[in-house]
CSV table of C-alpha atoms in Angstrom, one decimal:
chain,number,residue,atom,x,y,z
A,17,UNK,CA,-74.9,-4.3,79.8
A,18,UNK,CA,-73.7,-6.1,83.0
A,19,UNK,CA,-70.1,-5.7,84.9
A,20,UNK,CA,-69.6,-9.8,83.6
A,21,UNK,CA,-70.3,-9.0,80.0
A,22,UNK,CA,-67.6,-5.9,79.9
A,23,UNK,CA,-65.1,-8.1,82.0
A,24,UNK,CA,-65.5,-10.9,79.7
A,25,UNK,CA,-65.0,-8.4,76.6
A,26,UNK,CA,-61.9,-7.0,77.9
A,27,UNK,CA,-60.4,-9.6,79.3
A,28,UNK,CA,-61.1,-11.4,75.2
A,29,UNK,CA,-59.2,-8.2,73.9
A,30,UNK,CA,-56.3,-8.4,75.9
A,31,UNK,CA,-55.9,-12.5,75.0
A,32,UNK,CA,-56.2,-11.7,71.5
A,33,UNK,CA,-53.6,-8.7,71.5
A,34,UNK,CA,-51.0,-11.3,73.8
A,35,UNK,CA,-51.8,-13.7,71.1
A,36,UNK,CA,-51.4,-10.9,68.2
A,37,UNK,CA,-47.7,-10.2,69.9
A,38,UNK,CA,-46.7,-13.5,69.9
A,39,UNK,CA,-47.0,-14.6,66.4
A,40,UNK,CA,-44.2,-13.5,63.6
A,41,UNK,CA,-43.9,-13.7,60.3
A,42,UNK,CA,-40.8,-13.4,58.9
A,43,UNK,CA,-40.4,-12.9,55.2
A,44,UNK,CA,-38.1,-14.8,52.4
A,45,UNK,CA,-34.5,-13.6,52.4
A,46,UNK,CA,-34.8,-12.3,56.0
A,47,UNK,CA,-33.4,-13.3,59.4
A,48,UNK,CA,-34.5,-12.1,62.6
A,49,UNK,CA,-32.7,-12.5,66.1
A,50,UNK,CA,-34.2,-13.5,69.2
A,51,UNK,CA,-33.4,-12.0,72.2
A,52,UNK,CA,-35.6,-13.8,75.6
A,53,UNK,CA,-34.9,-11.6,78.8
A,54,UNK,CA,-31.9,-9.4,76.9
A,55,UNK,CA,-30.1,-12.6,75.5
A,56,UNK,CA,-30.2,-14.5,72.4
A,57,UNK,CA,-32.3,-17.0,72.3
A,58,UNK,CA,-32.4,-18.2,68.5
A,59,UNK,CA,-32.9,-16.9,64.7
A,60,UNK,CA,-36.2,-16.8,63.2
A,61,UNK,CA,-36.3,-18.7,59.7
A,62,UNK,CA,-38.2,-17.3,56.8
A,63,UNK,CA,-42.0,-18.1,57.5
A,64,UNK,CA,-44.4,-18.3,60.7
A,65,UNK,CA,-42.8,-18.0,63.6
A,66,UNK,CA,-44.0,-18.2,67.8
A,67,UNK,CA,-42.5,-16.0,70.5
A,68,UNK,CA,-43.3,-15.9,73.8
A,69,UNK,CA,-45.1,-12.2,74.4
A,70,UNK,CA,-43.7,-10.1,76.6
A,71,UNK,CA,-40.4,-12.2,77.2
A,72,UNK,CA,-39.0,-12.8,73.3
A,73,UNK,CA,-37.6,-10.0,71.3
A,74,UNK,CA,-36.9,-9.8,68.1
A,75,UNK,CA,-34.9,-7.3,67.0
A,76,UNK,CA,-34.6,-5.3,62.9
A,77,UNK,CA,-34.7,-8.2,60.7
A,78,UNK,CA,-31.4,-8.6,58.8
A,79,UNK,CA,-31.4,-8.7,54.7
A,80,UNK,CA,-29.7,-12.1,53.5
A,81,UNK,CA,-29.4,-11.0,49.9
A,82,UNK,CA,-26.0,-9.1,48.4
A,83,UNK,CA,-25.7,-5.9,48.9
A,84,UNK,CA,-24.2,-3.1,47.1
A,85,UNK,CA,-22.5,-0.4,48.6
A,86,UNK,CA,-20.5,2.6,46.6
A,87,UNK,CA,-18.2,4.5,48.6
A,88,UNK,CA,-17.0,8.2,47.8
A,89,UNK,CA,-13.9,8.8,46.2
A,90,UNK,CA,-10.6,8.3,48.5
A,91,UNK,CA,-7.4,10.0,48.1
A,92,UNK,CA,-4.6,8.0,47.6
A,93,UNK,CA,-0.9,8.1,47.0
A,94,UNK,CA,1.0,5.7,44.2
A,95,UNK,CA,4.7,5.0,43.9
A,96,UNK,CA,5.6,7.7,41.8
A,97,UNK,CA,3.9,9.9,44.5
A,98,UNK,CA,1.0,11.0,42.4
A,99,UNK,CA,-2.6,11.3,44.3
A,100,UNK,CA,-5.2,9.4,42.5
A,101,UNK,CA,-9.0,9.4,44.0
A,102,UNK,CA,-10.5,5.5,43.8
A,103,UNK,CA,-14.4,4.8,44.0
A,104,UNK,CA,-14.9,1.6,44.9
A,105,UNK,CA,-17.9,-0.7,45.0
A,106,UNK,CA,-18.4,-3.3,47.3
A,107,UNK,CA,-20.6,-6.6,46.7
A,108,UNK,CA,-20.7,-8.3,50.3
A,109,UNK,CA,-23.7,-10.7,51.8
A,110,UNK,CA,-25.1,-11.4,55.3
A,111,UNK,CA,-24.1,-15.3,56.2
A,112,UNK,CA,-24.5,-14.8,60.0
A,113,UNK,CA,-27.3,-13.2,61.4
A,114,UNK,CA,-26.2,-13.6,65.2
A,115,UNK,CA,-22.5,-12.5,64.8
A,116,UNK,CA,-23.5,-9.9,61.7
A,117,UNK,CA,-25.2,-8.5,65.0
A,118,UNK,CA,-23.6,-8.8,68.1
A,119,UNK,CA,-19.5,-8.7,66.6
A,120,UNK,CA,-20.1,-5.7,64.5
A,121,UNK,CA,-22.0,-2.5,65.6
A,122,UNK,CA,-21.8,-0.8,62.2
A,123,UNK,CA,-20.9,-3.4,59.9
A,124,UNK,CA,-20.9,-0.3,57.0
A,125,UNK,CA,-18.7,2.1,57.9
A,126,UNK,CA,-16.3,-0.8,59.1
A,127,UNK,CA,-16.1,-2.3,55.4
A,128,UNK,CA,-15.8,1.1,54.3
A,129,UNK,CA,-12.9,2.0,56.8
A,130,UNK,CA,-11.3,-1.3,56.1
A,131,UNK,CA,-11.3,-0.7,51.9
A,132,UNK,CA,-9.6,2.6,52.1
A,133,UNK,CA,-6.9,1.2,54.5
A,134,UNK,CA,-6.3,-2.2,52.2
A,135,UNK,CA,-6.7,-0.1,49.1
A,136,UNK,CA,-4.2,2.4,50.1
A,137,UNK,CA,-1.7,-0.3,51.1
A,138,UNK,CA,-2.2,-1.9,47.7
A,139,UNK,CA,-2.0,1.0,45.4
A,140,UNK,CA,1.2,2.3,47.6
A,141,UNK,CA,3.5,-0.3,45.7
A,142,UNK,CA,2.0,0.3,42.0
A,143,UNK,CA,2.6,3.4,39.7
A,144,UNK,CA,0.3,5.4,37.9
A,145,UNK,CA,0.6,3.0,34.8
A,146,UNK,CA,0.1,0.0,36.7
A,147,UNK,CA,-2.6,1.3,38.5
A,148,UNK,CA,-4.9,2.2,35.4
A,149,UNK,CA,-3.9,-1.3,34.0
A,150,UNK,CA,-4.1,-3.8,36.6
A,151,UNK,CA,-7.5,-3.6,37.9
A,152,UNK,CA,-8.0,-7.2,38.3
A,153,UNK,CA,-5.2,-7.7,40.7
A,154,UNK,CA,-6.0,-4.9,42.6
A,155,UNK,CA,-9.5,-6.4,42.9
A,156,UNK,CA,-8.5,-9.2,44.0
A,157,UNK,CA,-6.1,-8.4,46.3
A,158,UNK,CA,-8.9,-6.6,47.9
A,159,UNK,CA,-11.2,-9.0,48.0
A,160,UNK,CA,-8.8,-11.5,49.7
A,161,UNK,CA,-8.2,-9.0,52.5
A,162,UNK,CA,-12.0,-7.7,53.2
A,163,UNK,CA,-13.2,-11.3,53.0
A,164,UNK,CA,-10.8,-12.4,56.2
A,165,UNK,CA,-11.4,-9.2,57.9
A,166,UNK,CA,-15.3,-9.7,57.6
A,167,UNK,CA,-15.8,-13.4,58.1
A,168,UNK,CA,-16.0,-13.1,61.8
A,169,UNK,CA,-18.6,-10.5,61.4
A,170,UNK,CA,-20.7,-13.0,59.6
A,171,UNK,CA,-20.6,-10.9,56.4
A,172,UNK,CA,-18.7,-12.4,53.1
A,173,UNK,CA,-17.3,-10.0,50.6
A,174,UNK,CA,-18.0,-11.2,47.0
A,175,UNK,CA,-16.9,-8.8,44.7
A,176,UNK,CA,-14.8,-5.4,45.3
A,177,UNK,CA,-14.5,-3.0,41.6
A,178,UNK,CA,-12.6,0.0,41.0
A,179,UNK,CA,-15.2,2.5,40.1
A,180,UNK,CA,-12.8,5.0,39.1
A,181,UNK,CA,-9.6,6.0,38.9
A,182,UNK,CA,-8.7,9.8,38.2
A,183,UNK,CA,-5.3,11.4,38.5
A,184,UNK,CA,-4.8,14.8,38.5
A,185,UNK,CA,-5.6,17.3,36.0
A,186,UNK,CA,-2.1,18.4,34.9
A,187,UNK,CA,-1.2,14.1,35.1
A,188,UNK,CA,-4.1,13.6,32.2
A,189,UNK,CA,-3.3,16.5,30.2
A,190,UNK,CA,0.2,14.7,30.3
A,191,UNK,CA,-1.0,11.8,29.7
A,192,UNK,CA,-3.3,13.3,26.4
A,193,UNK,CA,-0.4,14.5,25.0
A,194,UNK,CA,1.4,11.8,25.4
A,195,UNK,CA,-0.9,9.8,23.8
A,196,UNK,CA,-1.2,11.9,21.0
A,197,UNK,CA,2.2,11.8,20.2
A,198,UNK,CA,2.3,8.2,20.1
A,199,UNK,CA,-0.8,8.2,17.5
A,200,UNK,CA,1.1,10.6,15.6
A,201,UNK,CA,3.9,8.4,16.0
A,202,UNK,CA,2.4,5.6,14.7
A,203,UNK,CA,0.2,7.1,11.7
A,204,UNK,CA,3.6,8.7,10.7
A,205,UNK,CA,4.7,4.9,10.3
A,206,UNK,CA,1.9,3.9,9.0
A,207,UNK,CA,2.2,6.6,6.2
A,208,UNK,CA,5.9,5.7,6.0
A,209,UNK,CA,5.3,1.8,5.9
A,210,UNK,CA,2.8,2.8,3.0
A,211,UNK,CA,4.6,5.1,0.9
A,212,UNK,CA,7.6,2.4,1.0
A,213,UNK,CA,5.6,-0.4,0.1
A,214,UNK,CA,4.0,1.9,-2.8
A,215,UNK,CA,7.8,2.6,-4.0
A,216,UNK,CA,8.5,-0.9,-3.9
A,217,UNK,CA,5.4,-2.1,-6.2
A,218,UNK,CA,5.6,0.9,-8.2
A,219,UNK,CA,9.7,0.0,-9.0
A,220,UNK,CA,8.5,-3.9,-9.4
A,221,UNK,CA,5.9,-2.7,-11.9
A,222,UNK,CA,8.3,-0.5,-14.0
A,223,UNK,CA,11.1,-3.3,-13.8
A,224,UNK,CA,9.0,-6.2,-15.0
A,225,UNK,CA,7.5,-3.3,-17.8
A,226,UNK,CA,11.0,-2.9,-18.6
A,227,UNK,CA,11.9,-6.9,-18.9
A,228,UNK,CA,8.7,-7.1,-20.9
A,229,UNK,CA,9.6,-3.9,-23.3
A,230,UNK,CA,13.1,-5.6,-23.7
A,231,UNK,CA,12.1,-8.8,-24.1
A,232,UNK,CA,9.7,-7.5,-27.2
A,233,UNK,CA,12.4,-5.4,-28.4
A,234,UNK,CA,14.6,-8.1,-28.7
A,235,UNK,CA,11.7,-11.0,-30.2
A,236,UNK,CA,10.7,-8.1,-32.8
A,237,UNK,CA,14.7,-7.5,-33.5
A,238,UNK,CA,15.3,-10.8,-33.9
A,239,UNK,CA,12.2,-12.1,-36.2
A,240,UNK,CA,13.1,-8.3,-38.4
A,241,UNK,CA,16.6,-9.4,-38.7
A,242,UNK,CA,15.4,-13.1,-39.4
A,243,UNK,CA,13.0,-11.4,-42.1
A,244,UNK,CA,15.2,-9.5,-43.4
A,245,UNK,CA,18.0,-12.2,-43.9
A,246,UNK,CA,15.0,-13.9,-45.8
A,247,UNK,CA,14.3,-11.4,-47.9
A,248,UNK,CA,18.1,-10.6,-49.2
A,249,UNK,CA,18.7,-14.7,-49.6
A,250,UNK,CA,15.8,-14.6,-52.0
A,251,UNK,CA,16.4,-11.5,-53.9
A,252,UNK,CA,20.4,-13.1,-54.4
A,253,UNK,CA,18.7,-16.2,-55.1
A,254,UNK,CA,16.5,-15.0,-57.3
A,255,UNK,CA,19.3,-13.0,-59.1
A,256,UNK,CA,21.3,-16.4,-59.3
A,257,UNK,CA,18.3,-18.4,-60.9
A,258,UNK,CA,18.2,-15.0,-63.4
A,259,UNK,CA,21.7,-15.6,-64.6
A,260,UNK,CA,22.0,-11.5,-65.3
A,261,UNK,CA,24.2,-11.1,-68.0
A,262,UNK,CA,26.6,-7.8,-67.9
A,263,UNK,CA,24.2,-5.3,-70.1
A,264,UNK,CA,21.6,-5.8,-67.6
A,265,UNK,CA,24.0,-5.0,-64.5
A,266,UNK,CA,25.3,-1.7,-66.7
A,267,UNK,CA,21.8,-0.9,-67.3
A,268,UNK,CA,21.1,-1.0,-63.5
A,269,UNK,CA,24.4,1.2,-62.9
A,270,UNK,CA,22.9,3.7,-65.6
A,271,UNK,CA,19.6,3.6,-63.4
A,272,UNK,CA,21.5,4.4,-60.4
A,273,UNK,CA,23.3,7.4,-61.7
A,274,UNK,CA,20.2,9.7,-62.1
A,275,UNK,CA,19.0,9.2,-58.2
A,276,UNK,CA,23.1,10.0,-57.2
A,277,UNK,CA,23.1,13.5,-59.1
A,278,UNK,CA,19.7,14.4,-57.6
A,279,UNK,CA,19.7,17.0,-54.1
A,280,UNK,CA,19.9,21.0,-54.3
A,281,UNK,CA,23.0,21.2,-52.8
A,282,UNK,CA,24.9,18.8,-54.8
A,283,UNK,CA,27.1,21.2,-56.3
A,284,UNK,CA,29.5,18.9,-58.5
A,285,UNK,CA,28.6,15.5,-60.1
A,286,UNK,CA,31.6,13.0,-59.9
A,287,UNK,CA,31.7,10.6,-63.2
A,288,UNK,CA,32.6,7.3,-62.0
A,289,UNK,CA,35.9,5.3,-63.7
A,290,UNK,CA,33.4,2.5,-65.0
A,291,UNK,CA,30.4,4.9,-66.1
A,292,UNK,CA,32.7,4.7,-69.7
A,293,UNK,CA,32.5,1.1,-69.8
A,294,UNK,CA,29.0,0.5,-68.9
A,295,UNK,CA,27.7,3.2,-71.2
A,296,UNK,CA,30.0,1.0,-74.1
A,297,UNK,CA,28.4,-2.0,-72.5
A,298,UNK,CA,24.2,-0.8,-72.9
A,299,UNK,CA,25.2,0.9,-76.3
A,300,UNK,CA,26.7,-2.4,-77.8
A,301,UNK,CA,23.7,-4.3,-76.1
A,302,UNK,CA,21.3,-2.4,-77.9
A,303,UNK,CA,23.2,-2.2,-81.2
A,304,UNK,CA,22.7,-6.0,-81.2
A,305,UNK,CA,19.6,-5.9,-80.4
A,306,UNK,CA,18.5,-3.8,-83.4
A,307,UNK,CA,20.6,-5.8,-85.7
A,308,UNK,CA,23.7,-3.6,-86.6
A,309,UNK,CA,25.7,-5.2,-85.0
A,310,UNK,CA,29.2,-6.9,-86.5
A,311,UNK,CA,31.3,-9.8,-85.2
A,312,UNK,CA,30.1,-12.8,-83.6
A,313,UNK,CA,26.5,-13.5,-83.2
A,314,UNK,CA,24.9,-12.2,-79.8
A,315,UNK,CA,23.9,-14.7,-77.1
A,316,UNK,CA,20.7,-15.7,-77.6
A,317,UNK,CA,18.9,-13.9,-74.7
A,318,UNK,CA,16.1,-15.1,-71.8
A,319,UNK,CA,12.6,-15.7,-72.9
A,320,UNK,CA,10.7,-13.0,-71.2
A,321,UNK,CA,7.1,-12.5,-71.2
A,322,UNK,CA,6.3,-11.8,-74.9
A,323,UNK,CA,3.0,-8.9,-73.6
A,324,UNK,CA,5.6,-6.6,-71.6
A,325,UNK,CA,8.4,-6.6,-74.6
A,326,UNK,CA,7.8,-3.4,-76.1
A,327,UNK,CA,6.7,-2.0,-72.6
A,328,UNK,CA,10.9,-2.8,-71.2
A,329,UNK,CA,12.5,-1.9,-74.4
A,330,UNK,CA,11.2,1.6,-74.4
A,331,UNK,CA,12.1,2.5,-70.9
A,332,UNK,CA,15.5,1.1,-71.1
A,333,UNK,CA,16.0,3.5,-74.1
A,334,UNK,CA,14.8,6.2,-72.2
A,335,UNK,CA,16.6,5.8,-69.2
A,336,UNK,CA,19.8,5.0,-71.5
A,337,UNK,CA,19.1,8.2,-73.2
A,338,UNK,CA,18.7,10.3,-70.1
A,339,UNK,CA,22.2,8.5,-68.6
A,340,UNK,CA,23.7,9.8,-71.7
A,341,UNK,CA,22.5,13.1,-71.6
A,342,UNK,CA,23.4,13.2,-68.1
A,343,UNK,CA,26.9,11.6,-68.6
A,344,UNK,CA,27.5,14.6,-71.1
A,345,UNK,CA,26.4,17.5,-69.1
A,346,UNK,CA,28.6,16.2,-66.1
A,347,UNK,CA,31.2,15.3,-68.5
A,348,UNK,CA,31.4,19.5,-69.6
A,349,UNK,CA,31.0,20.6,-66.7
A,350,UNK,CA,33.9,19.4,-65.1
A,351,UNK,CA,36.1,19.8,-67.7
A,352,UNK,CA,35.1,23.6,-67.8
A,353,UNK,CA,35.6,23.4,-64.3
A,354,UNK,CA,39.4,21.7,-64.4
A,355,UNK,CA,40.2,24.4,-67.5
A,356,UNK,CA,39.0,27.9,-65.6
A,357,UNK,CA,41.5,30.2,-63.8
A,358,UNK,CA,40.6,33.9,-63.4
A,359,UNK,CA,43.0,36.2,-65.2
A,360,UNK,CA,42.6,38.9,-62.7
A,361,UNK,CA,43.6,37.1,-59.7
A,362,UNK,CA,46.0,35.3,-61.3
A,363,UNK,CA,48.2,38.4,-62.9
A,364,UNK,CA,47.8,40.6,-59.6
A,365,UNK,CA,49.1,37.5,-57.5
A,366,UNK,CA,52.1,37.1,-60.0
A,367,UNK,CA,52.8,40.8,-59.9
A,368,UNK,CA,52.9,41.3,-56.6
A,369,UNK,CA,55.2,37.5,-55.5
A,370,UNK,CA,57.0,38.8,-58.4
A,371,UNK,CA,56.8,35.5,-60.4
A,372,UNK,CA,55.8,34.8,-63.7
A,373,UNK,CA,51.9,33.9,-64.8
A,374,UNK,CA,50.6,30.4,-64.6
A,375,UNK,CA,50.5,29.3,-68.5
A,376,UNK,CA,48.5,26.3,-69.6
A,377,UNK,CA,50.5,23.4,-70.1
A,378,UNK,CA,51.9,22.6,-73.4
A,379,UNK,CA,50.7,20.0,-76.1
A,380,UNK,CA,46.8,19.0,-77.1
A,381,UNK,CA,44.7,18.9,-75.0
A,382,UNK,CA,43.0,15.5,-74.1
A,383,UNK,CA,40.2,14.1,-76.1
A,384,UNK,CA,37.3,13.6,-74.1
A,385,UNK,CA,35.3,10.0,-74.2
A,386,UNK,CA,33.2,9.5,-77.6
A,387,UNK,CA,29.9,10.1,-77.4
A,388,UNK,CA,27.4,6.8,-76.9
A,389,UNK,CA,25.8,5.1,-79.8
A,390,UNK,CA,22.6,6.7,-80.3
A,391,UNK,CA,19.6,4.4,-79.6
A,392,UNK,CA,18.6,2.2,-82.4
A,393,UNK,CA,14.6,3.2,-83.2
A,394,UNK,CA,11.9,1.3,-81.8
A,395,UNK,CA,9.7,-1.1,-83.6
């Protein structure tokens, strides 16, 4: 191979590696800076780009989408003189390639250095309370500061959070306790709140139970005493349409004298002023009914139902038998009764008061009632 042919081969290599340097290609989202003898000279666009070899520069493209940058917790003192630490996030993005480069040597840590100062001078006048509560106004307050700081760096905050917010240890046992009181607290009025209501439904319940019970009490009184009114104006007017004559109201008085003289501990049997009469009064009645009777006719008695004749006649003999034999027995009784005095007692208390003995009273004694009519036999 000749001296020509190398020359021509070299001097090929070198135009294609000036060529190579002078072609860029810049990428979507980035931005590259010029720089033509150590100045700048203009901003590459996304895409193919031309530079002069040898005299353009381009220096480290610049990323044009938002960033995000966490910073390390930071001390920092609230009102109440507590020390909180703060992690913050920062959302910023590149708008200015040429001052993002030349007015801002470490655009980073100067953000970084710029939040801690703005966010210790915001937190300074808020308390612990207002702190964990007002986020949004701390963000904002924030954001309004960082984004006039960094617009003449060519970078625009978007966004600034509070990552975290942690008092101290002792502060948020404090602050447990205190908020476990006030859950107590409130489930105590809850529990409270319920149990009253549950009094108050539960008294409601027995008071209209009560109204109810009354009110039946008083429907059932009333339709008792209305039935009972009922039934007494139809026995007395069924006694009225009767027309009872006076033997059957002294047989009913002899009924009644049995059922008095019953009980274990009736000890004496009083014999009523009329018992005489009425026992005259049922003897007479059935004199005249068996025909031995004298004077004026009898009244001509009630038809009655001709199959229970026989049936009525023989229990009002019995039952004037038994009032007889009744009347008798209490009749003797008392009269033994009003006639006894012990002689023992009676001389010993005269001896000793040192007066004379009781005597029985002088003249006949008095007769005692005639015995009733015996009971005419039955046919």
């Amino acid at each position: 191979m000749s001296a020509g042919v190398i020359a021509l081969i070299v001097l090929a290599v070198f135009v294609f590696i000036v060529a190579a340097s002078g072609i860029r290609i810049v990428p979507q989202a980035r931005a590259g800076v010029v720089e033509r003898l150590g100045r700048y000279a203009r901003t590459l666009e996304p895409g193919l780009a031309l530079i002069v070899p040898f005299v353009d520069r381009v220096k480290p493209l610049l990323d044009l989408r938002e960033q995000v940058v966490a910073f390390p917790p930071q001390p920092v003192i609230t009102e109440d003189n507590l020390v909180v630490g703060i992690d913050t996030v920062i959302y910023f993005t590149v708008t200015d390639p040429k001052a993002a480069t030349y007015e801002i040597a470490n655009p980073l840590q100067a953000i970084e250095q710029l939040t801690v100062t703005t966010l210790r001078n915001v937190i300074g006048g808020l308390t612990l309370e207002e702190t964990l509560t007002s986020r949004d106004n701390i963000n904002s307050q924030l954001r309004v500061v960082l984004d006039e700081a960094t617009g003449r760096w060519g970078i625009r905050v978007n966004r600034v959070e509070l990552k975290s917010v942690e008092p101290p240890r002792t502060v948020q046992e404090a602050m447990e306790k205190q908020m476990r009181a006030e859950r107590d607290r409130r489930a105590t009025i809850l529990t409270a709140e319920g149990v009253k209501q549950s009094q108050i439904l539960t008294a409601e319940g027995e008071k209209q139970a009560a109204v109810l019970k009354a009110e039946g009490a008083r429907t059932s009184a009333i339709l008792r005493a209305e039935g009972e009114s009922k039934a007494i104006e139809t026995v007395f007017q069924a006694i009225h349409d009767g027309a009872p004559d006076q033997q059957l109201l002294s047989y009913q008085y002899l009924q009644m004298l049995p059922q008095l003289a019953q009980g274990e501990a009736n000890k004496i049997f009083i014999i009523p002023s009329e018992f005489n009469q009425a026992l005259g009064n049922i003897g007479s009645a059935l004199g005249r009914f068996g025909g031995g009777g004298e004077g004026s006719p009898p009244p001509k008695p009630k038809p009655r139902p001709s199959g229970r004749l026989d049936a009525i006649d023989e229990k009002a003999q019995a039952d004037a038998a038994a009032a007889a034999a009744a009347a008798e027995q209490a009749t003797a009784e008392a009269e033994g009764a009003a006639t006894y005095s012990p002689p023992d007692v009676g001389t010993e208390a005269a001896g000793e008061i040192g007066a004379p003995p009781i005597e029985p009273p002088d003249g006949p004694e008095p007769p005692s009632p005639p015995p009733p009519p015996a009971a005419p036999p039955t046919t």
